[in-house]
């Protein structure tokens, strides 16, 4: 199911970041998880290495489950449906009926 795609704007509906909005950075269809910009951020302490000589604390977005987000259409969270138009399958917003 590819209801949510990269570069979609989504709203978080469950979890510690509930109510926040962000842009989808990556989608993993096998595990059903997505990575959203600025959401589910974890701090990781890294050792000095050749790539990062100073080491330090790095903030990184972790993936969250697809079921915890809704696609935004005209600033409102909506479910996603499909419609066949001119032989092409397109995503539509259930709330407005507009193409996403």
PDB file of N, CA and C in Angstrom:
ATOM      1  N   UNK A   1       0.845  -1.192   0.000  1.00  0.00           N
ATOM      2  CA  UNK A   1       0.000   0.000   0.000  1.00  0.00           C
ATOM      3  C   UNK A   1       0.880   1.241   0.000  1.00  0.00           C
ATOM      4  N   UNK A   2       0.721   2.055  -0.997  1.00  0.00           N
ATOM      5  CA  UNK A   2       1.505   3.287  -1.039  1.00  0.00           C
ATOM      6  C   UNK A   2       0.581   4.494  -0.906  1.00  0.00           C
ATOM      7  N   UNK A   3      -0.065   4.560   0.261  1.00  0.00           N
ATOM      8  CA  UNK A   3      -0.959   5.689   0.513  1.00  0.00           C
ATOM      9  C   UNK A   3      -0.169   6.926   0.896  1.00  0.00           C
ATOM     10  N   UNK A   4       0.981   6.734   1.543  1.00  0.00           N
ATOM     11  CA  UNK A   4       1.835   7.854   1.935  1.00  0.00           C
ATOM     12  C   UNK A   4       3.142   7.738   1.172  1.00  0.00           C
ATOM     13  N   UNK A   5       3.547   8.840   0.571  1.00  0.00           N
ATOM     14  CA  UNK A   5       4.760   8.858  -0.245  1.00  0.00           C
ATOM     15  C   UNK A   5       5.738   9.903   0.259  1.00  0.00           C
ATOM     16  N   UNK A   6       6.951   9.814  -0.224  1.00  0.00           N
ATOM     17  CA  UNK A   6       7.987  10.775   0.138  1.00  0.00           C
ATOM     18  C   UNK A   6       7.540  12.183  -0.270  1.00  0.00           C
ATOM     19  N   UNK A   7       7.897  13.179   0.537  1.00  0.00           N
ATOM     20  CA  UNK A   7       7.573  14.603   0.331  1.00  0.00           C
ATOM     21  C   UNK A   7       6.116  14.950   0.633  1.00  0.00           C
ATOM     22  N   UNK A   8       5.299  13.999   1.107  1.00  0.00           N
ATOM     23  CA  UNK A   8       3.942  14.321   1.561  1.00  0.00           C
ATOM     24  C   UNK A   8       4.028  15.070   2.889  1.00  0.00           C
ATOM     25  N   UNK A   9       3.079  15.969   3.129  1.00  0.00           N
ATOM     26  CA  UNK A   9       2.962  16.603   4.440  1.00  0.00           C
ATOM     27  C   UNK A   9       1.999  15.745   5.261  1.00  0.00           C
ATOM     28  N   UNK A  10       2.416  15.383   6.474  1.00  0.00           N
ATOM     29  CA  UNK A  10       1.587  14.524   7.307  1.00  0.00           C
ATOM     30  C   UNK A  10       1.417  15.120   8.699  1.00  0.00           C
ATOM     31  N   UNK A  11       0.365  14.671   9.388  1.00  0.00           N
ATOM     32  CA  UNK A  11       0.098  15.071  10.769  1.00  0.00           C
ATOM     33  C   UNK A  11       0.184  13.821  11.635  1.00  0.00           C
ATOM     34  N   UNK A  12       0.874  13.952  12.775  1.00  0.00           N
ATOM     35  CA  UNK A  12       1.022  12.831  13.688  1.00  0.00           C
ATOM     36  C   UNK A  12      -0.236  12.735  14.545  1.00  0.00           C
ATOM     37  N   UNK A  13      -0.841  11.541  14.583  1.00  0.00           N
ATOM     38  CA  UNK A  13      -2.102  11.373  15.313  1.00  0.00           C
ATOM     39  C   UNK A  13      -1.947  10.530  16.566  1.00  0.00           C
ATOM     40  N   UNK A  14      -0.740   9.985  16.807  1.00  0.00           N
ATOM     41  CA  UNK A  14      -0.521   9.167  18.003  1.00  0.00           C
ATOM     42  C   UNK A  14       0.945   9.222  18.398  1.00  0.00           C
ATOM     43  N   UNK A  15       1.196   9.052  19.686  1.00  0.00           N
ATOM     44  CA  UNK A  15       2.565   9.021  20.180  1.00  0.00           C
ATOM     45  C   UNK A  15       2.972  10.322  20.838  1.00  0.00           C
ATOM     46  N   UNK A  16       4.269  10.415  21.181  1.00  0.00           N
ATOM     47  CA  UNK A  16       4.758  11.570  21.940  1.00  0.00           C
ATOM     48  C   UNK A  16       4.720  12.868  21.143  1.00  0.00           C
ATOM     49  N   UNK A  17       4.716  12.782  19.820  1.00  0.00           N
ATOM     50  CA  UNK A  17       4.698  13.973  18.964  1.00  0.00           C
ATOM     51  C   UNK A  17       3.314  14.252  18.396  1.00  0.00           C
ATOM     52  N   UNK A  18       2.264  13.746  19.040  1.00  0.00           N
ATOM     53  CA  UNK A  18       0.891  13.893  18.559  1.00  0.00           C
ATOM     54  C   UNK A  18       0.545  15.360  18.325  1.00  0.00           C
ATOM     55  N   UNK A  19      -0.064  15.638  17.155  1.00  0.00           N
ATOM     56  CA  UNK A  19      -0.476  17.002  16.822  1.00  0.00           C
ATOM     57  C   UNK A  19       0.532  17.743  15.958  1.00  0.00           C
ATOM     58  N   UNK A  20       1.762  17.254  15.887  1.00  0.00           N
ATOM     59  CA  UNK A  20       2.789  17.925  15.086  1.00  0.00           C
ATOM     60  C   UNK A  20       2.639  17.562  13.615  1.00  0.00           C
ATOM     61  N   UNK A  21       3.179  18.412  12.763  1.00  0.00           N
ATOM     62  CA  UNK A  21       3.140  18.174  11.325  1.00  0.00           C
ATOM     63  C   UNK A  21       4.557  18.189  10.781  1.00  0.00           C
ATOM     64  N   UNK A  22       4.769  17.467   9.684  1.00  0.00           N
ATOM     65  CA  UNK A  22       6.090  17.436   9.077  1.00  0.00           C
ATOM     66  C   UNK A  22       6.055  16.799   7.708  1.00  0.00           C
ATOM     67  N   UNK A  23       7.219  16.868   7.044  1.00  0.00           N
ATOM     68  CA  UNK A  23       7.355  16.333   5.697  1.00  0.00           C
ATOM     69  C   UNK A  23       7.990  14.947   5.768  1.00  0.00           C
ATOM     70  N   UNK A  24       7.477  14.018   4.964  1.00  0.00           N
ATOM     71  CA  UNK A  24       7.994  12.658   4.944  1.00  0.00           C
ATOM     72  C   UNK A  24       9.349  12.648   4.231  1.00  0.00           C
ATOM     73  N   UNK A  25      10.362  12.119   4.932  1.00  0.00           N
ATOM     74  CA  UNK A  25      11.714  12.044   4.377  1.00  0.00           C
ATOM     75  C   UNK A  25      11.933  10.709   3.669  1.00  0.00           C
ATOM     76  N   UNK A  26      11.474   9.623   4.313  1.00  0.00           N
ATOM     77  CA  UNK A  26      11.705   8.288   3.763  1.00  0.00           C
ATOM     78  C   UNK A  26      10.521   7.384   4.089  1.00  0.00           C
ATOM     79  N   UNK A  27      10.268   6.417   3.193  1.00  0.00           N
ATOM     80  CA  UNK A  27       9.191   5.448   3.374  1.00  0.00           C
ATOM     81  C   UNK A  27       9.772   4.049   3.227  1.00  0.00           C
ATOM     82  N   UNK A  28       9.511   3.182   4.208  1.00  0.00           N
ATOM     83  CA  UNK A  28       9.934   1.789   4.134  1.00  0.00           C
ATOM     84  C   UNK A  28       8.676   0.935   4.004  1.00  0.00           C
ATOM     85  N   UNK A  29       8.388   0.486   2.796  1.00  0.00           N
ATOM     86  CA  UNK A  29       7.150  -0.249   2.540  1.00  0.00           C
ATOM     87  C   UNK A  29       7.178  -1.653   3.133  1.00  0.00           C
ATOM     88  N   UNK A  30       8.367  -2.234   3.290  1.00  0.00           N
ATOM     89  CA  UNK A  30       8.457  -3.587   3.847  1.00  0.00           C
ATOM     90  C   UNK A  30       8.035  -3.626   5.302  1.00  0.00           C
ATOM     91  N   UNK A  31       8.504  -2.648   6.094  1.00  0.00           N
ATOM     92  CA  UNK A  31       8.192  -2.646   7.523  1.00  0.00           C
ATOM     93  C   UNK A  31       6.986  -1.772   7.850  1.00  0.00           C
ATOM     94  N   UNK A  32       6.516  -0.972   6.885  1.00  0.00           N
ATOM     95  CA  UNK A  32       5.358  -0.112   7.112  1.00  0.00           C
ATOM     96  C   UNK A  32       5.689   1.066   8.022  1.00  0.00           C
ATOM     97  N   UNK A  33       6.915   1.579   7.904  1.00  0.00           N
ATOM     98  CA  UNK A  33       7.345   2.697   8.738  1.00  0.00           C
ATOM     99  C   UNK A  33       7.811   3.853   7.857  1.00  0.00           C
ATOM    100  N   UNK A  34       7.635   5.065   8.382  1.00  0.00           N
ATOM    101  CA  UNK A  34       8.078   6.251   7.651  1.00  0.00           C
ATOM    102  C   UNK A  34       8.910   7.139   8.575  1.00  0.00           C
ATOM    103  N   UNK A  35       9.786   7.940   7.968  1.00  0.00           N
ATOM    104  CA  UNK A  35      10.586   8.898   8.716  1.00  0.00           C
ATOM    105  C   UNK A  35      10.075  10.285   8.368  1.00  0.00           C
ATOM    106  N   UNK A  36       9.737  11.072   9.403  1.00  0.00           N
ATOM    107  CA  UNK A  36       9.182  12.407   9.213  1.00  0.00           C
ATOM    108  C   UNK A  36      10.149  13.435   9.790  1.00  0.00           C
ATOM    109  N   UNK A  37      10.326  14.524   9.038  1.00  0.00           N
ATOM    110  CA  UNK A  37      11.261  15.582   9.419  1.00  0.00           C
ATOM    111  C   UNK A  37      10.887  16.198  10.768  1.00  0.00           C
ATOM    112  N   UNK A  38      11.821  16.168  11.731  1.00  0.00           N
ATOM    113  CA  UNK A  38      11.615  16.787  13.029  1.00  0.00           C
ATOM    114  C   UNK A  38      10.719  16.027  13.989  1.00  0.00           C
ATOM    115  N   UNK A  39      10.335  14.795  13.630  1.00  0.00           N
ATOM    116  CA  UNK A  39       9.439  13.989  14.463  1.00  0.00           C
ATOM    117  C   UNK A  39      10.186  12.756  14.969  1.00  0.00           C
ATOM    118  N   UNK A  40       9.919  12.357  16.218  1.00  0.00           N
ATOM    119  CA  UNK A  40      10.547  11.194  16.845  1.00  0.00           C
ATOM    120  C   UNK A  40      12.071  11.323  16.830  1.00  0.00           C
ATOM    121  N   UNK A  41      12.557  12.486  17.259  1.00  0.00           N
ATOM    122  CA  UNK A  41      13.989  12.772  17.239  1.00  0.00           C
ATOM    123  C   UNK A  41      14.654  12.158  18.472  1.00  0.00           C
ATOM    124  N   UNK A  42      15.742  11.435  18.235  1.00  0.00           N
ATOM    125  CA  UNK A  42      16.515  10.841  19.319  1.00  0.00           C
ATOM    126  C   UNK A  42      17.922  11.416  19.301  1.00  0.00           C
ATOM    127  N   UNK A  43      18.519  11.542  20.476  1.00  0.00           N
ATOM    128  CA  UNK A  43      19.899  12.010  20.537  1.00  0.00           C
ATOM    129  C   UNK A  43      20.805  10.800  20.659  1.00  0.00           C
ATOM    130  N   UNK A  44      21.876  10.815  19.879  1.00  0.00           N
ATOM    131  CA  UNK A  44      22.816   9.706  19.876  1.00  0.00           C
ATOM    132  C   UNK A  44      24.198  10.257  20.179  1.00  0.00           C
ATOM    133  N   UNK A  45      24.876   9.645  21.117  1.00  0.00           N
ATOM    134  CA  UNK A  45      26.238  10.059  21.469  1.00  0.00           C
ATOM    135  C   UNK A  45      27.208   9.286  20.583  1.00  0.00           C
ATOM    136  N   UNK A  46      28.015  10.012  19.801  1.00  0.00           N
ATOM    137  CA  UNK A  46      28.930   9.357  18.873  1.00  0.00           C
ATOM    138  C   UNK A  46      30.369   9.542  19.318  1.00  0.00           C
ATOM    139  N   UNK A  47      31.157   8.520  19.079  1.00  0.00           N
ATOM    140  CA  UNK A  47      32.578   8.569  19.396  1.00  0.00           C
ATOM    141  C   UNK A  47      33.297   9.309  18.279  1.00  0.00           C
ATOM    142  N   UNK A  48      34.443   9.878  18.569  1.00  0.00           N
ATOM    143  CA  UNK A  48      35.236  10.495  17.502  1.00  0.00           C
ATOM    144  C   UNK A  48      35.645   9.448  16.462  1.00  0.00           C
ATOM    145  N   UNK A  49      35.505   9.827  15.185  1.00  0.00           N
ATOM    146  CA  UNK A  49      35.900   8.936  14.090  1.00  0.00           C
ATOM    147  C   UNK A  49      36.516   9.794  12.994  1.00  0.00           C
ATOM    148  N   UNK A  50      36.949   9.161  11.927  1.00  0.00           N
ATOM    149  CA  UNK A  50      37.541   9.938  10.827  1.00  0.00           C
ATOM    150  C   UNK A  50      36.494  10.819  10.163  1.00  0.00           C
ATOM    151  N   UNK A  51      35.272  10.327  10.066  1.00  0.00           N
ATOM    152  CA  UNK A  51      34.205  11.114   9.452  1.00  0.00           C
ATOM    153  C   UNK A  51      33.793  12.269  10.354  1.00  0.00           C
ATOM    154  N   UNK A  52      33.793  12.038  11.665  1.00  0.00           N
ATOM    155  CA  UNK A  52      33.396  13.056  12.637  1.00  0.00           C
ATOM    156  C   UNK A  52      34.482  13.120  13.729  1.00  0.00           C
ATOM    157  N   UNK A  53      35.535  13.905  13.503  1.00  0.00           N
ATOM    158  CA  UNK A  53      36.697  13.888  14.399  1.00  0.00           C
ATOM    159  C   UNK A  53      36.398  14.311  15.837  1.00  0.00           C
ATOM    160  N   UNK A  54      35.376  15.153  16.036  1.00  0.00           N
ATOM    161  CA  UNK A  54      35.077  15.624  17.384  1.00  0.00           C
ATOM    162  C   UNK A  54      34.122  14.713  18.150  1.00  0.00           C
ATOM    163  N   UNK A  55      33.383  13.884  17.450  1.00  0.00           N
ATOM    164  CA  UNK A  55      32.356  13.084  18.105  1.00  0.00           C
ATOM    165  C   UNK A  55      31.231  13.990  18.566  1.00  0.00           C
ATOM    166  N   UNK A  56      30.596  13.678  19.687  1.00  0.00           N
ATOM    167  CA  UNK A  56      29.569  14.559  20.226  1.00  0.00           C
ATOM    168  C   UNK A  56      28.184  13.956  20.169  1.00  0.00           C
ATOM    169  N   UNK A  57      27.189  14.837  20.289  1.00  0.00           N
ATOM    170  CA  UNK A  57      25.796  14.408  20.331  1.00  0.00           C
ATOM    171  C   UNK A  57      25.125  14.737  18.997  1.00  0.00           C
ATOM    172  N   UNK A  58      24.505  13.739  18.380  1.00  0.00           N
ATOM    173  CA  UNK A  58      23.852  13.899  17.081  1.00  0.00           C
ATOM    174  C   UNK A  58      22.359  13.657  17.256  1.00  0.00           C
ATOM    175  N   UNK A  59      21.549  14.542  16.695  1.00  0.00           N
ATOM    176  CA  UNK A  59      20.094  14.350  16.720  1.00  0.00           C
ATOM    177  C   UNK A  59      19.678  13.681  15.417  1.00  0.00           C
ATOM    178  N   UNK A  60      18.814  12.664  15.539  1.00  0.00           N
ATOM    179  CA  UNK A  60      18.425  11.887  14.365  1.00  0.00           C
ATOM    180  C   UNK A  60      16.943  11.533  14.438  1.00  0.00           C
ATOM    181  N   UNK A  61      16.250  11.623  13.297  1.00  0.00           N
ATOM    182  CA  UNK A  61      14.844  11.232  13.235  1.00  0.00           C
ATOM    183  C   UNK A  61      14.751   9.715  13.109  1.00  0.00           C
ATOM    184  N   UNK A  62      13.925   9.124  13.933  1.00  0.00           N
ATOM    185  CA  UNK A  62      13.700   7.685  13.870  1.00  0.00           C
ATOM    186  C   UNK A  62      12.372   7.415  13.172  1.00  0.00           C
ATOM    187  N   UNK A  63      12.239   6.247  12.534  1.00  0.00           N
ATOM    188  CA  UNK A  63      10.992   5.931  11.838  1.00  0.00           C
ATOM    189  C   UNK A  63       9.823   5.717  12.802  1.00  0.00           C
ATOM    190  N   UNK A  64       8.622   6.037  12.325  1.00  0.00           N
ATOM    191  CA  UNK A  64       7.401   5.764  13.082  1.00  0.00           C
ATOM    192  C   UNK A  64       6.456   4.970  12.188  1.00  0.00           C
ATOM    193  N   UNK A  65       5.483   4.331  12.795  1.00  0.00           N
ATOM    194  CA  UNK A  65       4.567   3.485  12.030  1.00  0.00           C
ATOM    195  C   UNK A  65       3.622   4.338  11.186  1.00  0.00           C
ATOM    196  N   UNK A  66       3.288   3.831  10.008  1.00  0.00           N
ATOM    197  CA  UNK A  66       2.407   4.541   9.076  1.00  0.00           C
ATOM    198  C   UNK A  66       1.034   4.785   9.685  1.00  0.00           C
ATOM    199  N   UNK A  67       0.602   3.889  10.573  1.00  0.00           N
ATOM    200  CA  UNK A  67      -0.730   4.019  11.167  1.00  0.00           C
ATOM    201  C   UNK A  67      -0.841   5.213  12.108  1.00  0.00           C
ATOM    202  N   UNK A  68       0.281   5.802  12.494  1.00  0.00           N
ATOM    203  CA  UNK A  68       0.279   6.926  13.424  1.00  0.00           C
ATOM    204  C   UNK A  68       0.268   8.286  12.732  1.00  0.00           C
ATOM    205  N   UNK A  69       0.114   8.301  11.404  1.00  0.00           N
ATOM    206  CA  UNK A  69       0.092   9.574  10.675  1.00  0.00           C
ATOM    207  C   UNK A  69      -1.091   9.638   9.718  1.00  0.00           C
ATOM    208  N   UNK A  70      -1.489  10.878   9.383  1.00  0.00           N
ATOM    209  CA  UNK A  70      -2.518  11.106   8.361  1.00  0.00           C
ATOM    210  C   UNK A  70      -1.990  12.143   7.390  1.00  0.00           C
ATOM    211  N   UNK A  71      -2.323  11.982   6.136  1.00  0.00           N
ATOM    212  CA  UNK A  71      -1.899  12.920   5.103  1.00  0.00           C
ATOM    213  C   UNK A  71      -2.654  14.233   5.264  1.00  0.00           C
ATOM    214  N   UNK A  72      -1.952  15.346   5.034  1.00  0.00           N
ATOM    215  CA  UNK A  72      -2.582  16.657   5.088  1.00  0.00           C
ATOM    216  C   UNK A  72      -3.003  17.080   3.690  1.00  0.00           C
ATOM    217  N   UNK A  73      -4.241  17.523   3.573  1.00  0.00           N
ATOM    218  CA  UNK A  73      -4.750  18.055   2.314  1.00  0.00           C
ATOM    219  C   UNK A  73      -5.434  19.379   2.641  1.00  0.00           C
ATOM    220  N   UNK A  74      -4.949  20.462   2.100  1.00  0.00           N
ATOM    221  CA  UNK A  74      -5.443  21.818   2.394  1.00  0.00           C
ATOM    222  C   UNK A  74      -5.355  22.117   3.894  1.00  0.00           C
ATOM    223  N   UNK A  75      -4.302  21.630   4.543  1.00  0.00           N
ATOM    224  CA  UNK A  75      -4.078  21.902   5.956  1.00  0.00           C
ATOM    225  C   UNK A  75      -4.895  21.052   6.908  1.00  0.00           C
ATOM    226  N   UNK A  76      -5.691  20.127   6.388  1.00  0.00           N
ATOM    227  CA  UNK A  76      -6.516  19.260   7.233  1.00  0.00           C
ATOM    228  C   UNK A  76      -6.098  17.802   7.058  1.00  0.00           C
ATOM    229  N   UNK A  77      -6.097  17.075   8.163  1.00  0.00           N
ATOM    230  CA  UNK A  77      -5.757  15.658   8.114  1.00  0.00           C
ATOM    231  C   UNK A  77      -6.906  14.890   7.464  1.00  0.00           C
ATOM    232  N   UNK A  78      -6.547  13.980   6.572  1.00  0.00           N
ATOM    233  CA  UNK A  78      -7.564  13.228   5.855  1.00  0.00           C
ATOM    234  C   UNK A  78      -7.086  11.808   5.566  1.00  0.00           C
ATOM    235  N   UNK A  79      -8.055  10.925   5.364  1.00  0.00           N
ATOM    236  CA  UNK A  79      -7.715   9.578   4.927  1.00  0.00           C
ATOM    237  C   UNK A  79      -7.449   9.617   3.424  1.00  0.00           C
ATOM    238  N   UNK A  80      -6.803   8.574   2.931  1.00  0.00           N
ATOM    239  CA  UNK A  80      -6.433   8.524   1.517  1.00  0.00           C
ATOM    240  C   UNK A  80      -7.218   7.424   0.832  1.00  0.00           C
ATOM    241  N   UNK A  81      -7.791   7.763  -0.327  1.00  0.00           N
ATOM    242  CA  UNK A  81      -8.490   6.781  -1.140  1.00  0.00           C
ATOM    243  C   UNK A  81      -7.882   6.771  -2.531  1.00  0.00           C
ATOM    244  N   UNK A  82      -8.357   5.869  -3.367  1.00  0.00           N
ATOM    245  CA  UNK A  82      -7.852   5.774  -4.732  1.00  0.00           C
ATOM    246  C   UNK A  82      -8.998   5.858  -5.715  1.00  0.00           C
ATOM    247  N   UNK A  83      -8.686   6.427  -6.883  1.00  0.00           N
ATOM    248  CA  UNK A  83      -9.674   6.549  -7.950  1.00  0.00           C
ATOM    249  C   UNK A  83      -8.933   6.358  -9.270  1.00  0.00           C
ATOM    250  N   UNK A  84      -9.594   5.744 -10.235  1.00  0.00           N
ATOM    251  CA  UNK A  84      -8.977   5.564 -11.545  1.00  0.00           C
ATOM    252  C   UNK A  84      -9.494   6.656 -12.468  1.00  0.00           C
ATOM    253  N   UNK A  85      -8.571   7.487 -12.940  1.00  0.00           N
ATOM    254  CA  UNK A  85      -8.921   8.558 -13.879  1.00  0.00           C
ATOM    255  C   UNK A  85      -8.070   8.428 -15.127  1.00  0.00           C
ATOM    256  N   UNK A  86      -8.700   8.343 -16.274  1.00  0.00           N
ATOM    257  CA  UNK A  86      -8.010   8.208 -17.566  1.00  0.00           C
ATOM    258  C   UNK A  86      -7.030   7.038 -17.566  1.00  0.00           C
ATOM    259  N   UNK A  87      -7.412   5.928 -16.944  1.00  0.00           N
ATOM    260  CA  UNK A  87      -6.557   4.756 -16.919  1.00  0.00           C
ATOM    261  C   UNK A  87      -5.428   4.829 -15.908  1.00  0.00           C
ATOM    262  N   UNK A  88      -5.372   5.902 -15.121  1.00  0.00           N
ATOM    263  CA  UNK A  88      -4.322   6.046 -14.106  1.00  0.00           C
ATOM    264  C   UNK A  88      -4.940   6.013 -12.724  1.00  0.00           C
ATOM    265  N   UNK A  89      -4.261   5.339 -11.803  1.00  0.00           N
ATOM    266  CA  UNK A  89      -4.719   5.265 -10.411  1.00  0.00           C
ATOM    267  C   UNK A  89      -4.149   6.472  -9.669  1.00  0.00           C
ATOM    268  N   UNK A  90      -5.023   7.300  -9.103  1.00  0.00           N
ATOM    269  CA  UNK A  90      -4.580   8.502  -8.397  1.00  0.00           C
ATOM    270  C   UNK A  90      -5.081   8.478  -6.960  1.00  0.00           C
ATOM    271  N   UNK A  91      -4.327   9.120  -6.078  1.00  0.00           N
ATOM    272  CA  UNK A  91      -4.718   9.223  -4.672  1.00  0.00           C
ATOM    273  C   UNK A  91      -5.659  10.413  -4.506  1.00  0.00           C
ATOM    274  N   UNK A  92      -6.719  10.217  -3.720  1.00  0.00           N
ATOM    275  CA  UNK A  92      -7.647  11.311  -3.448  1.00  0.00           C
ATOM    276  C   UNK A  92      -7.828  11.454  -1.940  1.00  0.00           C
ATOM    277  N   UNK A  93      -8.152  12.671  -1.507  1.00  0.00           N
ATOM    278  CA  UNK A  93      -8.435  12.931  -0.101  1.00  0.00           C
ATOM    279  C   UNK A  93      -9.884  12.561   0.158  1.00  0.00           C
ATOM    280  N   UNK A  94     -10.130  11.730   1.155  1.00  0.00           N
ATOM    281  CA  UNK A  94     -11.497  11.289   1.457  1.00  0.00           C
ATOM    282  C   UNK A  94     -12.367  12.451   1.941  1.00  0.00           C
ATOM    283  N   UNK A  95     -11.744  13.439   2.624  1.00  0.00           N
ATOM    284  CA  UNK A  95     -12.502  14.542   3.192  1.00  0.00           C
ATOM    285  C   UNK A  95     -13.020  15.474   2.117  1.00  0.00           C
ATOM    286  N   UNK A  96     -12.163  15.793   1.130  1.00  0.00           N
ATOM    287  CA  UNK A  96     -12.533  16.784   0.126  1.00  0.00           C
ATOM    288  C   UNK A  96     -12.810  16.196  -1.247  1.00  0.00           C
ATOM    289  N   UNK A  97     -12.286  15.010  -1.494  1.00  0.00           N
ATOM    290  CA  UNK A  97     -12.442  14.392  -2.811  1.00  0.00           C
ATOM    291  C   UNK A  97     -11.439  14.897  -3.828  1.00  0.00           C
ATOM    292  N   UNK A  98     -10.533  15.788  -3.371  1.00  0.00           N
ATOM    293  CA  UNK A  98      -9.512  16.328  -4.281  1.00  0.00           C
ATOM    294  C   UNK A  98      -8.359  15.365  -4.457  1.00  0.00           C
ATOM    295  N   UNK A  99      -7.680  15.511  -5.578  1.00  0.00           N
ATOM    296  CA  UNK A  99      -6.510  14.683  -5.860  1.00  0.00           C
ATOM    297  C   UNK A  99      -5.325  15.170  -5.019  1.00  0.00           C
ATOM    298  N   UNK A 100      -4.587  14.217  -4.481  1.00  0.00           N
ATOM    299  CA  UNK A 100      -3.419  14.577  -3.661  1.00  0.00           C
ATOM    300  C   UNK A 100      -2.184  14.632  -4.552  1.00  0.00           C
TER     301      UNK A 100
END
